[in-house]
PDB file of C-alpha atoms in Angstrom:
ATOM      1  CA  UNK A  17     -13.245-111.624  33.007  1.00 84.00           C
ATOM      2  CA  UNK A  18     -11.534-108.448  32.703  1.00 91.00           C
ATOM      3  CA  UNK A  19     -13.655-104.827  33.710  1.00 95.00           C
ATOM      4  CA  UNK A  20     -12.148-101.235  33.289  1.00 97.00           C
ATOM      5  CA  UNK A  21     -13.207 -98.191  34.788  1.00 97.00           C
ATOM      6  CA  UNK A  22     -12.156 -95.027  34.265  1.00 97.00           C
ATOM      7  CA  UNK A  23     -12.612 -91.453  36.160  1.00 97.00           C
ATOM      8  CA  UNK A  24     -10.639 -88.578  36.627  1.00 98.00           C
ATOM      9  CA  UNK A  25     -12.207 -86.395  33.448  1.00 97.00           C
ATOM     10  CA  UNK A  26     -13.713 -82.994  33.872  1.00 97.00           C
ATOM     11  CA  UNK A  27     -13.224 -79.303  32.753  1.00 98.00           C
ATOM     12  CA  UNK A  28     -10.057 -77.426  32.129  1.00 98.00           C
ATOM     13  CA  UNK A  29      -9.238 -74.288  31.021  1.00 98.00           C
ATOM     14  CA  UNK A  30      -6.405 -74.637  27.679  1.00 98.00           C
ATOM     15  CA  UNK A  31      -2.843 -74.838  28.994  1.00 98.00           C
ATOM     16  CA  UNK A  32      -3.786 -76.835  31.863  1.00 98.00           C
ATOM     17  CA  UNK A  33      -3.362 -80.227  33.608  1.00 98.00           C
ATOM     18  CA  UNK A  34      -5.896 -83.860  34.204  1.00 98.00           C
ATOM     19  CA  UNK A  35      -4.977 -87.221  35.235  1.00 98.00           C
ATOM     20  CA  UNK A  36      -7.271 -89.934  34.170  1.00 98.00           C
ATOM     21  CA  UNK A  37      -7.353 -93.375  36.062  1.00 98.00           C
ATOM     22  CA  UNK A  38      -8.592 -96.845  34.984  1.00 98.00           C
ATOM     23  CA  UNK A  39      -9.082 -99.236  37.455  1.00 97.00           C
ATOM     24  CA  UNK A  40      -8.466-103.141  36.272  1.00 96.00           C
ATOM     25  CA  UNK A  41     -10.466-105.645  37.785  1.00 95.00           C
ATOM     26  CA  UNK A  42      -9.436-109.217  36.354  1.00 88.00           C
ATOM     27  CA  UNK A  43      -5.422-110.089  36.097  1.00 83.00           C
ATOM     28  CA  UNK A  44      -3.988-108.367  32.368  1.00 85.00           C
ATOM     29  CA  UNK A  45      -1.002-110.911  31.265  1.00 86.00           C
ATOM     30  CA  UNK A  46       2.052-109.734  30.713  1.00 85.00           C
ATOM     31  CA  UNK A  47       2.063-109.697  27.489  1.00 86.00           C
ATOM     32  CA  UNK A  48      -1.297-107.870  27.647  1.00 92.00           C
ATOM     33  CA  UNK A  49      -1.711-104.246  26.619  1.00 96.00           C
ATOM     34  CA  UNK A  50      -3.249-100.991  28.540  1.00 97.00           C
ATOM     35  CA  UNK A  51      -4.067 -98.742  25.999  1.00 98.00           C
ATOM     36  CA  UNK A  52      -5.575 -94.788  26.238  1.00 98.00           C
ATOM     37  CA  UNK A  53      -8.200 -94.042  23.016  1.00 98.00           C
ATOM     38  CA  UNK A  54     -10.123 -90.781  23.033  1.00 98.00           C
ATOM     39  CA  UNK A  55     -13.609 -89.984  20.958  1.00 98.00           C
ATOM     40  CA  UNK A  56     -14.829 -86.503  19.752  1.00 97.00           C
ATOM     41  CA  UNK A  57     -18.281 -85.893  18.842  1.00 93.00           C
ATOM     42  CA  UNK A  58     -18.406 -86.940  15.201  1.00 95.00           C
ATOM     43  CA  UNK A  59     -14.931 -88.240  14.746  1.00 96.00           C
ATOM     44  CA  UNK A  60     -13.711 -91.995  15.016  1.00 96.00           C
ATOM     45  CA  UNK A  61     -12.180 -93.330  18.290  1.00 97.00           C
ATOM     46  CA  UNK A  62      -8.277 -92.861  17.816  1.00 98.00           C
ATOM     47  CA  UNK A  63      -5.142 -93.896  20.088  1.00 98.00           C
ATOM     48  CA  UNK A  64      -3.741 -91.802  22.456  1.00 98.00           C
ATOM     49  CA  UNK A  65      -1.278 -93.764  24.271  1.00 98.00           C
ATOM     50  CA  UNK A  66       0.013 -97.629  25.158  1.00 98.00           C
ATOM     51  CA  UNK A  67       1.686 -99.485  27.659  1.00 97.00           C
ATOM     52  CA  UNK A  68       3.013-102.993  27.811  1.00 95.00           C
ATOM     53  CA  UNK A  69       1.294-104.307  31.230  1.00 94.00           C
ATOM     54  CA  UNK A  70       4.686-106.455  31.871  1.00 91.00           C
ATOM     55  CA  UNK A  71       7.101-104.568  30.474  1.00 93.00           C
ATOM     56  CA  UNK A  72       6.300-100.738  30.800  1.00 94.00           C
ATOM     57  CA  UNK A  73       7.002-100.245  27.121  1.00 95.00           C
ATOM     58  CA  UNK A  74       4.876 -97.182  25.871  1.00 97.00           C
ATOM     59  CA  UNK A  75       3.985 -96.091  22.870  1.00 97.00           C
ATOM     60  CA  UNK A  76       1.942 -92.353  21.767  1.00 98.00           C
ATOM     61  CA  UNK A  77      -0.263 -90.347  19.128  1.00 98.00           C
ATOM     62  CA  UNK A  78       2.280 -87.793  17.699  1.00 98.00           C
ATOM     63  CA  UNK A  79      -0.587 -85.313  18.645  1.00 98.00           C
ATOM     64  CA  UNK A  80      -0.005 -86.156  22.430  1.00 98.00           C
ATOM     65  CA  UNK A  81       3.949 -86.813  22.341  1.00 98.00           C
ATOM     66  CA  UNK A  82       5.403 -84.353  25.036  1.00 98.00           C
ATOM     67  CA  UNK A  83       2.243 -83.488  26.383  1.00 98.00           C
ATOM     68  CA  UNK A  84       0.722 -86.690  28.009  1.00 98.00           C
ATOM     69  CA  UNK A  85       2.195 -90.008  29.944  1.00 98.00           C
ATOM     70  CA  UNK A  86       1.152 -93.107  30.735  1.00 98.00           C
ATOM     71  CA  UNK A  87       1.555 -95.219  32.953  1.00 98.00           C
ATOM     72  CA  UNK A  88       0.636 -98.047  35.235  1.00 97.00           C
ATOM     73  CA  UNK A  89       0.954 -99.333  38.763  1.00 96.00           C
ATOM     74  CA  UNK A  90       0.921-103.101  38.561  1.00 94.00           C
ATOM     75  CA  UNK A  91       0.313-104.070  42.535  1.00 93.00           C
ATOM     76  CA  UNK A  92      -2.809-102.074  42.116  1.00 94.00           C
ATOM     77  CA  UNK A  93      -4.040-102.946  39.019  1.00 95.00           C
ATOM     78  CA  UNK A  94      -4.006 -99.044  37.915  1.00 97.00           C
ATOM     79  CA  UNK A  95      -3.253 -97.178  34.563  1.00 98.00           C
ATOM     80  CA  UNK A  96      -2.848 -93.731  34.479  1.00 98.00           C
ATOM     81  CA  UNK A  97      -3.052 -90.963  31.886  1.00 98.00           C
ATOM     82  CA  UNK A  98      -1.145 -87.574  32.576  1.00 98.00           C
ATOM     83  CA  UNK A  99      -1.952 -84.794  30.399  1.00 98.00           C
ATOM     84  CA  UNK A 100      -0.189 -81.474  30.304  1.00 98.00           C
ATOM     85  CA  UNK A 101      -0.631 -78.533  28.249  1.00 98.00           C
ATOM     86  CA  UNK A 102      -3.866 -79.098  27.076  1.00 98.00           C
ATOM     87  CA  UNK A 103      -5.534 -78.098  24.349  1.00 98.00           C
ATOM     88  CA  UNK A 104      -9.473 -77.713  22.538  1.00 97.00           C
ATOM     89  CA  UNK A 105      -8.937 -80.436  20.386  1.00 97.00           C
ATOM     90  CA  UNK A 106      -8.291 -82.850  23.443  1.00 98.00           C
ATOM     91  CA  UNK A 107     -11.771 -82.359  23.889  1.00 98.00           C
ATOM     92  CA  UNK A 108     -13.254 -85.725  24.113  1.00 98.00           C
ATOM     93  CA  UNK A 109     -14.748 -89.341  25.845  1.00 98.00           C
ATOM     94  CA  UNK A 110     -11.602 -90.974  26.789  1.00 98.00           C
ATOM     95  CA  UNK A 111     -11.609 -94.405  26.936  1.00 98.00           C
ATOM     96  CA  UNK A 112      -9.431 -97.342  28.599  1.00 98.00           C
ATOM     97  CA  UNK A 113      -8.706-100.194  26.489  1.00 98.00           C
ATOM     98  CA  UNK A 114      -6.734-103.982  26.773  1.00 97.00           C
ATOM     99  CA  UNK A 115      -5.726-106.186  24.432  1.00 96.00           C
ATOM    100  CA  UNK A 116      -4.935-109.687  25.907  1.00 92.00           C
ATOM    101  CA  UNK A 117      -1.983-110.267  23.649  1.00 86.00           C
ATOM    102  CA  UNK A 118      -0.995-108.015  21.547  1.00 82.00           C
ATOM    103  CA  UNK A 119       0.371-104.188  20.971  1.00 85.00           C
ATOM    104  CA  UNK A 120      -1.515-102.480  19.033  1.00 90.00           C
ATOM    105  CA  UNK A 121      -2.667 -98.931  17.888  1.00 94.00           C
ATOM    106  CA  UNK A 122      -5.878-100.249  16.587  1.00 95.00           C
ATOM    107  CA  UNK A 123      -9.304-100.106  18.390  1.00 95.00           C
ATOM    108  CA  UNK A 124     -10.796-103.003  16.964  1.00 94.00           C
ATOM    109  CA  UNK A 125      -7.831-105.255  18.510  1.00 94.00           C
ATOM    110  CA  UNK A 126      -8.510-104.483  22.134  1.00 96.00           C
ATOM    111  CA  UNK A 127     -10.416-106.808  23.824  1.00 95.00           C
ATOM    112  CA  UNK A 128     -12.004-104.965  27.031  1.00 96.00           C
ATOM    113  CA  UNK A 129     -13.355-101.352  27.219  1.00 98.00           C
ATOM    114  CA  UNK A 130     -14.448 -98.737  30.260  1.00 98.00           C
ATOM    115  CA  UNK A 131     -17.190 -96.541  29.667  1.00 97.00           C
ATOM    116  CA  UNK A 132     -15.252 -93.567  29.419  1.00 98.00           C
ATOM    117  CA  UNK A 133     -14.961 -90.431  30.938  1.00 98.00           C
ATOM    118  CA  UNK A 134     -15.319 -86.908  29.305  1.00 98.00           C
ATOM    119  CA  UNK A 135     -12.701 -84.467  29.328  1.00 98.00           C
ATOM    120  CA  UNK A 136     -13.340 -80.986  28.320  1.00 98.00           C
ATOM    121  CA  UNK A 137     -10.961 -78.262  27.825  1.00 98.00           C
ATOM    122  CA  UNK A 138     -12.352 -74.679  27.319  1.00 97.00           C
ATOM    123  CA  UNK A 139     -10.585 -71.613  26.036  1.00 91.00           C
TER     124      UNK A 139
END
């Protein structure tokens, strides 16, 4: 049984700079997916980023390209989520996500979740 948990959310002021973590408990496959999905209030979850737990392959939202990275430290069991340059509408729960087997963009298709952790970003 996999279990995610996330932290590293908070306030911060447009322009700047948060790194969220999500911890991994359980072993992802290889071909298993680590994905970033973010929640506003009132709006659908929607991707943010991907990685490829074997194969470091990542994938983005064209609202994030440039701005945040992924990424994952597979000894300890660790995805990360840089984001630079932040703006209002990043404003939201951000969530952790794996799919067992597959690369996807879709929320529905992952198979374990965190609870989330809010990050606000003021004016």
């Amino acid at each position: 049984q996999v279990q995610l948990a996330e932290s590293g959310g908070g306030l911060v002021q447009a322009g700047g700079s948060l790194r969220l973590s999500c911890a991994v408990s359980g072993r992802p496959y290889s071909s298993s997916t680590m994905a970033w999905f973010r929640q506003a209030p009132g709006k659908e979850r929607e991707f943010v980023a991907q990685i490829r737990w074997g194969a470091g392959t990542t994938h983005y939202a064209d609202a994030v390209k440039g701005r945040f990275t992924i990424s994952r430290e597979q000894s300890a069991k660790m995805v990360y989520l840089q984001m630079s340059n932040l703006k209002q509408e990043d404003t939201a729960v951000y969530y952790c996500a794996l799919n067992r087997q597959g690369y996807s963009t879709t929320a529905n298709e992952y198979d374990y979740w965190g609870q989330g952790t809010q990050v606000t970003v003021s004016s």
